[in-house]
Amino acid sequence: MNESNSGTARQRVIVVGNGMVSHRFCEELSKKANAQDLEVTIFGEEPHPAYDRVHLTDYFKRPSPETLSLGSVVLYSKRGYTLSCGNRIVSIDRLKKRVTDSQGETYPYDKLVLATGSYPFVPPIEGNSSPGVFVYRTLADADSIIRHCRGKSSAVVLGGGLLGLEAANALKELGLNASVVEFANGLMPRQLNQDASRVLEEQIRDLGVTPLVGKAAEKIETSADGLIVSFNDGSKLLTDILIVATGVRPADRLAREADLSLGARGGIIVNDQLQTSDPSIYAIGECALHRGQIYGFVAPGFQMAEALADQLCGGQTNYEGSDLSCRLKLLGIEVSTFGDYLGEGRTLIHRSPKTYRMIVLKRDCYVGGTVVGDWDQTHQLQLAIKEARFMTPSEQAAFEKDGNLPAGDALSDWPSNAIICNCTQTTKGALSACISSGCKTVADLGQRTGAGNVCGSCRPLLAQLCGESGEEAAYRPKGRKALWIAAALALATCIAFLSLSAFPEPQSVQTRYFQLSKLWHDSLYKQISGFTMAGLSLVALLLSARKRLPTFRFANYGSWRALHGIIGSLCLLALVAHTGLDFGKNLNLWLMSCFVGLNLVGALAGLSIAMEDRFSGPWARRIRSLVTKAHILFFWPYPVLLGFHIYKAYAY
C-alpha cells in the first residue's frame, strides 16, 4: 500500500466519471494542503480525458479532441492522480468496499465518488433507432453526426430546450438547414414563458433555424430520400438527419444496482455533505439528487465538487443547494433567468421584436428576471435581484417604457460578494484578489478561477475588471477624490483633538477672540452646534443604510460613501465649535472620546478605500476590514451617550 511522507497510510479515493464536474473536483482537491494524503484514481468511460461539454458546438468547427480538452493523463499524473480512460466501472461491492471495471479488475476504496453525470433520454417513438437518428451528448456523438452530414442539406432536432438549441447550432455550423421541434407551446419551456419564447423563436428564425412548437413526433420512417418524421397533428417532414435532444436522465445505474437510495424519478439521493445512503460513497453533478433537486447546469456541479474536495481534506464546507439562475448564449442569442423568475409577484415587461425583458417584484423589490436578447444591463439586473434592491415607481415606469434599469453602480463599486461569473459562481472579491496577486488579463483570471471559460457571457465584465492596467481598473470607486479629501480633513481634526490643548480663556471682552469663544461658551450657540452635530450624525447614519436596506438602494454607492465622509468631517468641525477642543469630564469625556474615536477610525477607513488603487494587497484588505469594523463598533455606544448628554444639559 502507498504511504504519504508522514508514514501514514493514504486514503484511497476512487472517482467514477471523468466529465467537467469530476475534473473540477480533482482540480480543487489538488489545491488542498493535505491532498497528498489521498490516493486518487479516476475512471472515465469515454476514451478521452475530461473535455468542455458546454462548448460541444465548437467541436463542429474544429473536430479535434484538443478543441475542448480540459486536461490530459499527464496532467493528472503530475498531480499524483491515476486516470484510466475508456474504462467503465460496472459494479460496486459496498460490503468489501471495492469496484469492478469492464475488464474484470477490482479496485479497493476508502471513499467512492460517483460523478457519472447523465445520459440522453430518447422517447419511445417508433423508429427511434433508425439509421440517421442520433443523440447529441459526447464527442463520439459529434463525430457520428459530422460523418453522416457530409453531403446532406436538412436536419430536424427533436427538443426545443437548451440541448436541442445547441444541437441546432451545431447543425447550422455544418451548413444544414435545421428545424427545431418542441412538444410544448414554446422553446425552452422550463425557463421561458410563452412571450419570451416567441421572441426567441423570432431570433432563431432570423438566424436560419426553423422553430416548430406544439408538435410531437409519433413515428420515424426511412425512405430512399432520407427520414420521414410523422407528427401528432398529421403533418410529416422529410429530413436527412434527426437529432434527439429531448432531455437527459441521471446516470444512476451503478447506484441502483448497489442498492443506494434513489429518488422516485431517479438521481442518487445525497445529504448536505454529498454523502449517499452509504457514508463512504458520495455523488456530485447531474447524477446527484440534493434536497429533491437535480441540477442540469454545470455551475451547481462545480459547487458540489468544491464542497466535497474540502470535505475529504478535513474541511467543514457543506453544500446547501444552488441558485437556479442561468445565463446562456444559444446560437449567439443571450437567454438569462435569475432569482424567482417564475414566481408570483408584480411583473414589469418590456418587449421589442428582438428583445424580451421581464422583472418580477415583491413589495417593489427585485426578486426575479428573464432576459432574451443582448442587454448590457443583464449583470446589473442579476445584482439587483441578489440584493433584493428597491425599485421606485418612477424607475418601474421608465423600465416598462424604454426597457432600461436606472443608472447603476460602476463595476468597481459592486460589493465583493457580487457574482461576476454565474457559471462558476465566481465573485468580484475572488477576482479582485486574483488581480492583486498578479492576474492581468481575462485569460489569467479564467485560468486561475475558471471564470469566463464556460458560457463566456461574463467575459466583457472580466475585461472591464482587468482594464488595460490590471489592478488600477479593478479598484476605482466613484467619489474617491471627495472621499479622500473628507477623510484627510477628518483625520487632521481628530489628531488636533488628541494632540492640542483646549482653547484658552479670552483675556479681554474687547477682542475678536472673545466673540469667537462664545461658540463654545454661550448657551444658544452651543445648542445650535450641538443639535447640528446630532442632525448630521443622523443623516450620516441614513447614508450608511445605502448598502444595507433595499429601500435606500438608488443612486451610486461610491457617491453616497463620499457624502458620508463629508458629513463626518462637518460633524467634527461642529464639534470644535461646540467644545473648543475641551474633552470635559465624566460623561462628557466618555462622549467626546467615543465621538473622536468613531471619526478617527472612520477617517482611516475612508482613506483606505479611497486609496484602493495603490494599496490592494491582502494586508491592505485586512486593514480596510479592521478599521471598518472598528468604525461600526465605536458607533454603538454613541447614541446612548449622546442621549444622556442632552438629558443632562436640560435637566441640570
XYZ file of C-alpha atoms in Angstrom:
652
model
C 0.000 0.000 0.000
C 1.274 3.505 -0.835
C 2.149 5.772 2.046
C 2.456 9.514 2.454
C 5.595 11.300 3.593
C 4.429 11.085 7.183
C 4.296 7.307 7.004
C 0.534 7.231 7.459
C -1.481 5.040 5.090
C -3.011 7.147 2.334
C -6.775 7.185 1.983
C -7.896 5.600 -1.301
C -10.357 7.737 -3.238
C -11.945 6.394 -6.428
C -13.817 8.758 -8.737
C -16.243 7.181 -11.219
C -16.676 9.512 -14.165
C -14.345 11.994 -15.830
C -16.596 14.793 -17.006
C -16.429 18.508 -16.232
C -17.584 18.108 -12.614
C -15.163 15.250 -11.953
C -12.348 17.326 -13.443
C -13.224 20.306 -11.227
C -13.309 18.012 -8.180
C -9.799 16.739 -8.908
C -8.616 20.264 -9.620
C -9.972 21.546 -6.301
C -8.602 18.533 -4.462
C -5.091 19.250 -5.767
C -5.188 22.733 -4.204
C -5.665 21.425 -0.676
C -2.685 21.388 1.672
C -3.194 17.758 2.718
C -4.129 16.428 -0.742
C -1.002 14.237 -0.687
C -2.716 12.129 1.956
C -5.162 10.896 -0.685
C -4.513 8.242 -3.325
C -6.871 9.261 -6.145
C -7.891 7.076 -9.094
C -10.316 8.322 -11.753
C -12.213 6.133 -14.216
C -13.666 7.645 -17.372
C -15.963 5.719 -19.682
C -15.045 7.796 -22.747
C -11.668 7.307 -24.432
C -10.779 10.984 -23.944
C -9.869 12.793 -20.712
C -12.360 15.376 -19.453
C -13.486 17.947 -22.000
C -15.735 21.017 -22.087
C -19.127 19.573 -22.965
C -20.763 23.007 -22.649
C -18.950 24.159 -25.787
C -19.557 20.976 -27.787
C -20.745 23.149 -30.685
C -17.174 24.442 -31.107
C -16.085 20.885 -31.923
C -18.045 21.064 -35.169
C -15.845 23.967 -36.296
C -12.613 22.182 -35.375
C -13.231 18.453 -34.837
C -10.218 17.654 -32.678
C -10.284 16.442 -29.058
C -7.831 19.238 -28.163
C -10.518 21.792 -29.068
C -12.407 21.141 -25.843
C -9.810 19.343 -23.735
C -9.645 20.271 -20.050
C -6.714 18.069 -19.127
C -4.596 15.071 -20.043
C -3.388 11.842 -18.493
C -0.012 13.535 -17.988
C -1.616 16.468 -16.158
C -3.463 14.130 -13.800
C -0.249 12.196 -13.250
C 1.636 15.388 -12.317
C -0.960 15.948 -9.605
C -0.324 12.433 -8.308
C -3.595 11.020 -9.657
C -4.197 7.949 -11.802
C -6.585 8.456 -14.739
C -7.966 5.444 -16.590
C -9.805 6.470 -19.784
C -12.096 4.191 -21.783
C -12.587 2.039 -18.724
C -16.104 1.681 -17.362
C -16.866 0.736 -13.758
C -19.570 -1.940 -13.903
C -20.273 -2.729 -10.241
C -19.804 -1.598 -6.660
C -19.287 -4.025 -3.790
C -20.258 -1.926 -0.777
C -19.526 -4.706 1.736
C -15.924 -5.211 0.575
C -15.603 -1.532 -0.454
C -14.335 -2.153 -3.965
C -15.363 -1.508 -7.559
C -15.015 -3.681 -10.648
C -14.211 -2.355 -14.129
C -15.273 -3.643 -17.552
C -12.111 -5.803 -17.736
C -12.981 -7.615 -14.506
C -10.288 -5.852 -12.452
C -11.212 -4.827 -8.890
C -10.055 -1.725 -7.020
C -10.484 -1.131 -3.263
C -11.599 2.238 -1.959
C -11.979 4.118 1.288
C -14.090 6.842 -0.313
C -16.015 6.473 -3.562
C -17.170 9.495 -5.557
C -19.852 8.971 -8.205
C -19.641 11.675 -10.865
C -21.383 9.695 -13.596
C -23.371 12.642 -14.956
C -26.386 11.941 -17.128
C -27.405 10.185 -20.330
C -29.691 11.321 -23.191
C -33.367 10.469 -22.872
C -34.810 9.020 -26.073
C -38.637 8.937 -26.057
C -40.328 5.703 -27.158
C -41.043 6.808 -30.720
C -41.459 4.122 -33.378
C -38.301 4.050 -35.482
C -36.105 5.926 -32.993
C -33.185 3.573 -33.717
C -33.291 4.036 -37.491
C -30.073 4.905 -39.361
C -29.705 8.677 -39.393
C -31.139 9.154 -35.880
C -28.589 10.426 -33.347
C -28.330 11.829 -29.845
C -26.236 14.887 -29.009
C -24.102 14.392 -25.923
C -20.496 13.238 -26.397
C -17.547 13.668 -28.753
C -18.407 10.255 -30.216
C -21.939 11.509 -30.947
C -20.467 14.613 -32.588
C -18.116 12.519 -34.752
C -21.016 10.336 -35.903
C -23.126 13.393 -36.762
C -20.275 15.031 -38.693
C -19.695 11.891 -40.760
C -23.399 11.447 -41.537
C -23.912 15.092 -42.523
C -21.367 15.124 -45.330
C -23.265 15.951 -48.490
C -26.558 16.436 -46.611
C -28.708 19.578 -46.560
C -31.519 19.238 -43.989
C -31.835 18.300 -40.332
C -34.514 18.066 -37.645
C -33.903 18.370 -33.910
C -36.460 16.915 -31.511
C -36.447 19.044 -28.379
C -36.515 22.824 -28.058
C -34.699 23.073 -24.755
C -31.099 24.058 -24.094
C -29.651 20.853 -25.537
C -31.855 20.974 -28.640
C -30.928 24.566 -29.472
C -27.256 23.750 -29.024
C -27.676 20.811 -31.415
C -29.394 23.082 -33.942
C -26.467 25.455 -33.704
C -24.051 22.585 -34.379
C -26.029 21.537 -37.470
C -26.072 25.135 -38.642
C -22.262 25.160 -38.334
C -22.210 22.138 -40.679
C -24.193 24.111 -43.258
C -27.525 22.286 -42.849
C -30.989 23.821 -42.781
C -32.227 22.874 -39.329
C -35.705 22.738 -37.802
C -36.296 22.511 -34.046
C -39.431 20.658 -32.915
C -40.770 21.255 -29.395
C -43.778 19.497 -27.886
C -44.580 22.431 -25.549
C -46.044 25.689 -26.840
C -42.713 27.500 -26.706
C -38.966 26.979 -26.806
C -37.095 26.388 -23.533
C -40.382 25.782 -21.674
C -38.623 25.169 -18.336
C -37.013 28.605 -18.371
C -39.197 30.875 -20.521
C -42.857 31.840 -20.605
C -44.630 31.915 -23.953
C -43.995 35.615 -24.587
C -40.256 35.200 -24.054
C -40.279 32.017 -26.137
C -41.876 33.861 -29.057
C -39.085 36.429 -29.054
C -36.520 33.624 -29.003
C -38.343 31.911 -31.875
C -38.158 35.066 -33.987
C -34.492 35.444 -33.176
C -33.508 31.918 -34.212
C -35.754 32.120 -37.309
C -33.739 35.149 -38.412
C -30.602 33.045 -37.989
C -31.908 30.397 -40.391
C -33.256 27.843 -37.897
C -36.964 26.984 -38.165
C -38.827 26.557 -34.825
C -41.876 24.257 -34.792
C -43.660 24.369 -31.426
C -46.659 22.431 -30.128
C -45.721 19.337 -32.161
C -44.750 15.832 -31.066
C -43.070 13.190 -33.214
C -45.006 9.909 -33.365
C -43.151 7.875 -35.960
C -39.834 7.841 -37.823
C -39.603 6.006 -41.158
C -36.771 5.534 -43.601
C -37.104 6.195 -47.314
C -34.867 6.495 -50.334
C -34.754 10.265 -49.796
C -33.969 10.171 -46.068
C -36.085 10.064 -42.927
C -39.824 10.821 -42.753
C -40.943 12.140 -39.384
C -44.697 11.977 -38.672
C -46.193 14.328 -36.062
C -49.260 14.243 -33.839
C -51.019 16.920 -35.923
C -50.902 14.725 -39.022
C -48.042 16.602 -40.691
C -44.853 14.974 -41.955
C -41.324 16.239 -42.510
C -38.590 14.831 -44.741
C -35.058 15.201 -43.414
C -31.543 13.856 -43.928
C -30.731 13.548 -40.238
C -32.671 13.574 -36.962
C -31.140 14.603 -33.626
C -32.969 13.575 -30.459
C -32.344 16.178 -27.734
C -35.402 15.729 -25.528
C -33.542 15.942 -22.249
C -31.288 13.870 -20.032
C -31.689 11.486 -17.132
C -29.286 10.987 -14.193
C -26.825 8.145 -14.822
C -27.618 6.259 -11.620
C -27.452 2.619 -12.795
C -24.376 1.819 -10.666
C -26.030 3.278 -7.583
C -29.279 1.429 -8.281
C -27.506 -1.912 -8.600
C -25.563 -1.173 -5.407
C -28.874 -0.580 -3.616
C -28.178 3.063 -2.791
C -31.190 5.291 -2.131
C -32.576 6.918 -5.276
C -35.278 9.463 -5.976
C -38.661 8.416 -7.341
C -37.663 9.761 -10.780
C -34.026 8.776 -10.491
C -30.990 10.526 -9.110
C -28.738 9.430 -6.250
C -30.006 10.957 -3.002
C -27.282 12.901 -1.160
C -27.209 14.968 2.029
C -25.518 18.342 2.583
C -22.180 16.536 2.904
C -22.916 14.976 -0.519
C -22.964 11.513 1.041
C -25.299 8.878 -0.333
C -27.144 6.395 1.874
C -23.721 4.750 2.235
C -21.483 7.195 4.195
C -18.405 6.044 2.258
C -19.960 6.855 -1.117
C -20.562 10.371 -2.438
C -22.288 11.712 -5.548
C -21.812 15.045 -7.344
C -23.072 16.620 -10.541
C -26.072 15.647 -12.641
C -26.364 12.186 -11.096
C -26.943 13.625 -7.592
C -30.353 14.402 -6.108
C -29.941 17.018 -3.376
C -32.948 18.194 -1.379
C -35.227 16.879 -4.126
C -33.399 18.787 -6.878
C -31.297 17.561 -9.801
C -29.342 20.392 -11.399
C -28.947 20.358 -15.161
C -26.297 23.089 -15.319
C -22.576 22.833 -14.740
C -22.301 25.598 -12.104
C -24.067 23.629 -9.319
C -21.880 20.645 -10.150
C -18.784 22.789 -9.720
C -20.076 23.971 -6.337
C -20.648 20.367 -5.284
C -17.116 19.483 -6.424
C -15.585 22.305 -4.405
C -17.560 21.408 -1.279
C -16.687 17.717 -1.496
C -12.983 18.404 -2.097
C -12.950 20.452 1.105
C -14.846 17.733 2.999
C -12.435 14.955 2.009
C -9.486 17.078 3.111
C -10.888 17.652 6.585
C -12.893 20.827 5.944
C -16.413 21.635 7.086
C -17.917 23.011 3.871
C -21.452 21.793 3.234
C -23.398 22.004 0.006
C -26.713 23.734 0.665
C -28.097 23.937 -2.857
C -27.571 26.258 -5.810
C -29.326 29.163 -7.393
C -31.291 28.100 -10.472
C -30.295 31.291 -12.277
C -28.622 30.786 -15.626
C -27.059 32.944 -18.284
C -26.600 31.316 -21.667
C -25.698 32.040 -25.261
C -27.850 29.987 -27.639
C -26.999 30.413 -31.321
C -25.380 33.674 -30.235
C -28.595 34.851 -28.517
C -28.469 35.700 -24.833
C -31.033 33.892 -22.680
C -30.887 34.561 -18.937
C -33.099 33.802 -15.952
C -32.420 34.994 -12.418
C -33.901 34.518 -8.972
C -37.583 33.631 -8.650
C -38.246 34.288 -12.330
C -41.366 32.107 -12.431
C -42.667 33.171 -9.021
C -45.691 35.206 -8.058
C -45.406 38.956 -7.825
C -45.787 42.037 -9.923
C -44.182 41.694 -13.340
C -42.701 44.513 -15.403
C -42.283 43.663 -19.079
C -40.540 45.420 -21.913
C -40.510 43.703 -25.281
C -39.367 44.584 -28.765
C -39.041 42.488 -31.924
C -35.520 41.455 -30.846
C -35.630 41.520 -27.045
C -37.723 40.465 -24.076
C -37.054 41.753 -20.571
C -39.137 40.877 -17.527
C -38.626 41.828 -13.882
C -40.533 40.193 -11.012
C -41.110 42.439 -7.987
C -42.379 41.697 -4.477
C -43.118 44.740 -2.322
C -41.352 46.745 -5.049
C -38.105 44.792 -4.561
C -36.370 42.804 -7.304
C -36.854 39.040 -6.836
C -36.565 37.593 -10.356
C -35.994 38.363 -14.003
C -35.878 36.992 -17.536
C -33.850 38.350 -20.448
C -33.892 37.265 -24.099
C -31.576 39.153 -26.436
C -28.424 41.161 -25.806
C -28.585 43.694 -22.959
C -25.640 45.451 -21.355
C -27.508 45.682 -18.035
C -28.044 41.955 -17.503
C -25.371 41.727 -14.818
C -26.832 44.795 -13.129
C -30.228 43.066 -13.034
C -28.664 39.947 -11.537
C -27.009 42.001 -8.795
C -30.238 43.905 -8.042
C -32.092 40.592 -7.655
C -29.361 39.109 -5.459
C -29.534 42.124 -3.129
C -33.360 42.460 -3.337
C -32.994 46.130 -4.212
C -35.925 48.500 -4.055
C -37.339 49.811 -7.345
C -39.162 53.129 -7.147
C -42.434 53.708 -9.048
C -40.690 56.119 -11.440
C -37.986 53.528 -12.163
C -40.664 50.905 -12.804
C -42.448 53.187 -15.274
C -39.174 54.018 -17.009
C -38.305 50.325 -17.395
C -41.659 49.473 -18.976
C -41.226 52.410 -21.349
C -37.608 52.090 -22.522
C -36.503 48.706 -21.131
C -33.573 50.053 -19.109
C -32.715 49.950 -15.425
C -31.723 53.077 -13.500
C -28.067 54.008 -13.773
C -26.299 51.516 -11.541
C -23.079 51.385 -9.626
C -19.882 51.061 -11.628
C -18.327 47.604 -11.580
C -15.631 48.860 -9.197
C -18.366 49.779 -6.687
C -20.037 46.358 -6.708
C -19.784 44.533 -3.365
C -17.164 41.819 -3.074
C -19.827 39.069 -2.898
C -21.441 40.098 -6.214
C -21.399 37.211 -8.711
C -19.429 38.065 -11.857
C -19.331 34.599 -13.461
C -22.660 32.834 -12.985
C -21.392 29.514 -14.363
C -18.591 29.134 -11.820
C -20.190 31.354 -9.132
C -17.014 33.442 -9.014
C -17.410 36.664 -7.056
C -15.935 40.091 -7.656
C -13.951 39.707 -4.436
C -12.293 36.499 -5.625
C -11.435 38.076 -8.978
C -10.085 41.226 -7.330
C -7.862 39.080 -5.131
C -6.517 37.342 -8.246
C -5.828 40.702 -9.878
C -3.990 41.806 -6.739
C -1.839 38.683 -6.893
C -0.770 39.277 -10.471
C -3.552 38.294 -12.891
C -3.672 40.992 -15.564
C -5.828 39.569 -18.351
C -9.139 37.784 -18.860
C -7.174 34.655 -19.746
C -5.248 34.867 -16.458
C -8.478 35.172 -14.474
C -10.018 32.282 -16.405
C -7.023 30.058 -15.745
C -6.999 30.903 -12.034
C -10.735 30.789 -11.275
C -12.460 29.261 -14.318
C -14.490 32.457 -14.793
C -15.354 33.140 -18.418
C -14.418 29.640 -19.547
C -17.904 28.117 -19.562
C -20.520 30.131 -21.467
C -18.321 33.224 -21.862
C -21.105 35.754 -21.260
C -19.185 37.349 -18.376
C -16.014 37.995 -20.382
C -16.878 41.678 -21.055
C -17.155 42.207 -17.295
C -13.862 40.413 -16.719
C -12.243 42.651 -19.314
C -13.699 45.694 -17.606
C -12.457 44.462 -14.248
C -8.921 43.964 -15.573
C -8.733 47.071 -17.744
C -5.518 47.960 -19.509
C -3.629 48.354 -16.259
C -4.983 45.451 -14.202
C -5.257 46.448 -10.560
C -5.994 50.095 -11.269
C -9.080 49.135 -13.277
C -10.240 46.754 -10.558
C -10.099 49.372 -7.819
C -11.514 52.723 -8.836
C -14.567 53.628 -6.770
C -16.666 56.643 -7.678
C -16.334 59.698 -5.426
C -12.878 58.603 -4.272
C -11.332 62.091 -4.563
C -14.077 63.649 -2.451
C -13.814 60.742 -0.021
C -10.027 61.203 0.219
C -10.329 64.939 0.950
C -13.075 64.430 3.552
C -11.197 61.578 5.236
C -7.926 63.550 5.319
C -9.706 66.560 6.862
C -11.402 64.346 9.463
C -8.098 62.666 10.312
C -6.367 66.035 10.769
C -9.184 67.274 13.033
C -9.060 64.098 15.145
C -5.299 64.448 15.526
C -5.813 68.058 16.618
C -8.292 66.939 19.278
C -5.859 64.346 20.596
C -2.677 66.425 20.490
C -3.741 70.036 21.222
C -4.929 71.539 24.470
C -8.325 73.168 24.867
C -8.640 76.718 23.552
C -7.569 79.207 26.274
C -9.956 81.579 28.016
C -10.115 85.087 26.469
C -8.189 87.751 28.424
C -10.397 90.672 27.364
C -14.022 91.073 26.338
C -12.970 93.615 23.721
C -11.058 91.171 21.491
C -12.338 89.265 18.460
C -11.231 86.067 20.178
C -13.793 86.747 22.926
C -16.534 86.955 20.309
C -15.288 83.668 18.762
C -15.167 81.947 22.146
C -18.917 82.459 22.506
C -19.293 79.457 20.156
C -18.244 77.072 22.947
C -19.314 79.187 25.914
C -22.648 80.791 25.000
C -25.658 78.524 25.666
C -27.514 79.443 22.453
C -24.514 78.835 20.208
C -23.744 75.549 21.957
C -27.313 74.385 21.390
C -27.065 75.261 17.680
C -23.755 73.448 17.190
C -24.851 70.527 19.366
C -28.087 69.853 17.516
C -26.262 70.415 14.212
C -23.908 67.584 15.146
C -26.791 65.349 16.188
C -28.644 66.041 12.933
C -25.565 65.437 10.786
C -24.893 62.193 12.657
C -28.428 61.023 11.891
C -28.016 61.875 8.199
C -24.678 60.033 8.115
C -26.374 57.004 9.653
C -29.095 57.076 6.994
C -26.440 57.276 4.276
C -24.744 54.167 5.665
C -28.035 52.317 5.099
C -27.411 52.624 1.323
C -25.921 49.145 1.134
C -27.939 47.537 3.931
C -31.575 48.391 3.239
C -33.263 47.773 -0.161
C -35.322 50.975 0.207
C -32.188 53.130 0.006
C -30.507 51.377 -2.932
C -30.665 54.123 -5.509
C -28.004 56.411 -6.991
C -24.342 55.419 -6.877
C -22.911 53.778 -3.780
C -19.492 55.420 -4.202
C -21.073 58.878 -4.196
C -23.128 58.038 -1.083
C -19.956 56.856 0.636
C -18.129 60.100 -0.222
C -21.058 62.141 1.109
C -20.965 60.070 4.306
C -17.302 61.068 4.730
C -18.023 64.743 4.068
C -20.773 64.777 6.692
C -18.405 63.130 9.181
C -15.886 65.941 8.610
C -18.612 68.571 9.089
C -19.583 66.887 12.374
C -16.012 67.278 13.614
C -15.929 70.960 12.651
C -19.205 71.441 14.536
C -17.641 69.615 17.491
C -14.720 72.078 17.502
C -17.217 74.957 17.678
C -19.219 73.164 20.377
C -16.325 72.298 22.717
C -13.309 74.448 21.901
C -11.248 71.207 21.946
C -12.166 70.626 25.602
C -12.940 66.945 26.283
C -14.605 67.788 29.602
C -15.033 65.296 32.437
C -17.049 62.195 33.321
C -19.926 61.710 30.853
C -18.673 64.459 28.556
C -15.240 62.840 28.453
C -16.734 59.470 27.505
C -18.921 61.041 24.817
C -16.042 63.060 23.329
C -13.695 60.064 23.345
C -16.329 57.898 21.654
C -17.122 60.521 19.014
C -13.488 61.298 18.199
C -12.661 57.581 18.079
C -15.661 56.987 15.798
C -14.429 59.645 13.375
C -10.773 58.665 13.658
C -11.315 55.069 12.524
C -13.928 56.314 10.028
C -11.300 58.624 8.516
C -8.808 55.751 8.314
C -11.465 53.557 6.670
C -12.245 56.324 4.161
C -8.568 56.797 3.290
C -8.026 53.048 2.855
C -10.991 52.831 0.482
C -10.059 55.977 -1.453
C -6.527 54.642 -1.979
C -7.501 51.128 -3.124
C -5.846 51.786 -6.466
C -2.429 51.983 -4.747
C -2.867 49.613 -1.836
C -4.709 46.481 -2.928
C -2.812 43.533 -1.499
C -4.102 41.099 1.125
C -2.687 43.186 4.016
C -4.472 46.278 2.660
C -7.784 44.399 2.567
C -7.264 43.248 6.152
C -6.602 46.826 7.279
C -9.738 48.054 5.498
C -11.797 45.337 7.111
C -10.350 46.055 10.572
C -10.913 49.836 10.564
C -14.394 49.458 9.051
C -15.410 47.068 11.832
C -13.881 49.407 14.427
C -15.890 52.305 12.967
C -19.096 50.333 13.418
C -18.052 49.253 16.931
C -17.439 52.856 18.061
C -20.876 53.853 16.785
C -22.901 51.583 19.069
C -22.381 53.492 22.382
C -22.556 56.904 20.688
C -26.408 57.324 20.559
C -26.732 56.254 24.216
C -24.028 58.650 25.434
C -25.453 61.456 23.295
C -28.928 60.885 24.709
C -27.640 61.093 28.305
C -25.630 64.213 27.412
C -28.706 66.019 26.035
C -30.809 64.955 29.029
C -28.116 66.168 31.458
C -27.796 69.521 29.663
C -31.506 70.296 30.022
C -32.266 68.563 33.306
C -29.374 70.079 35.234
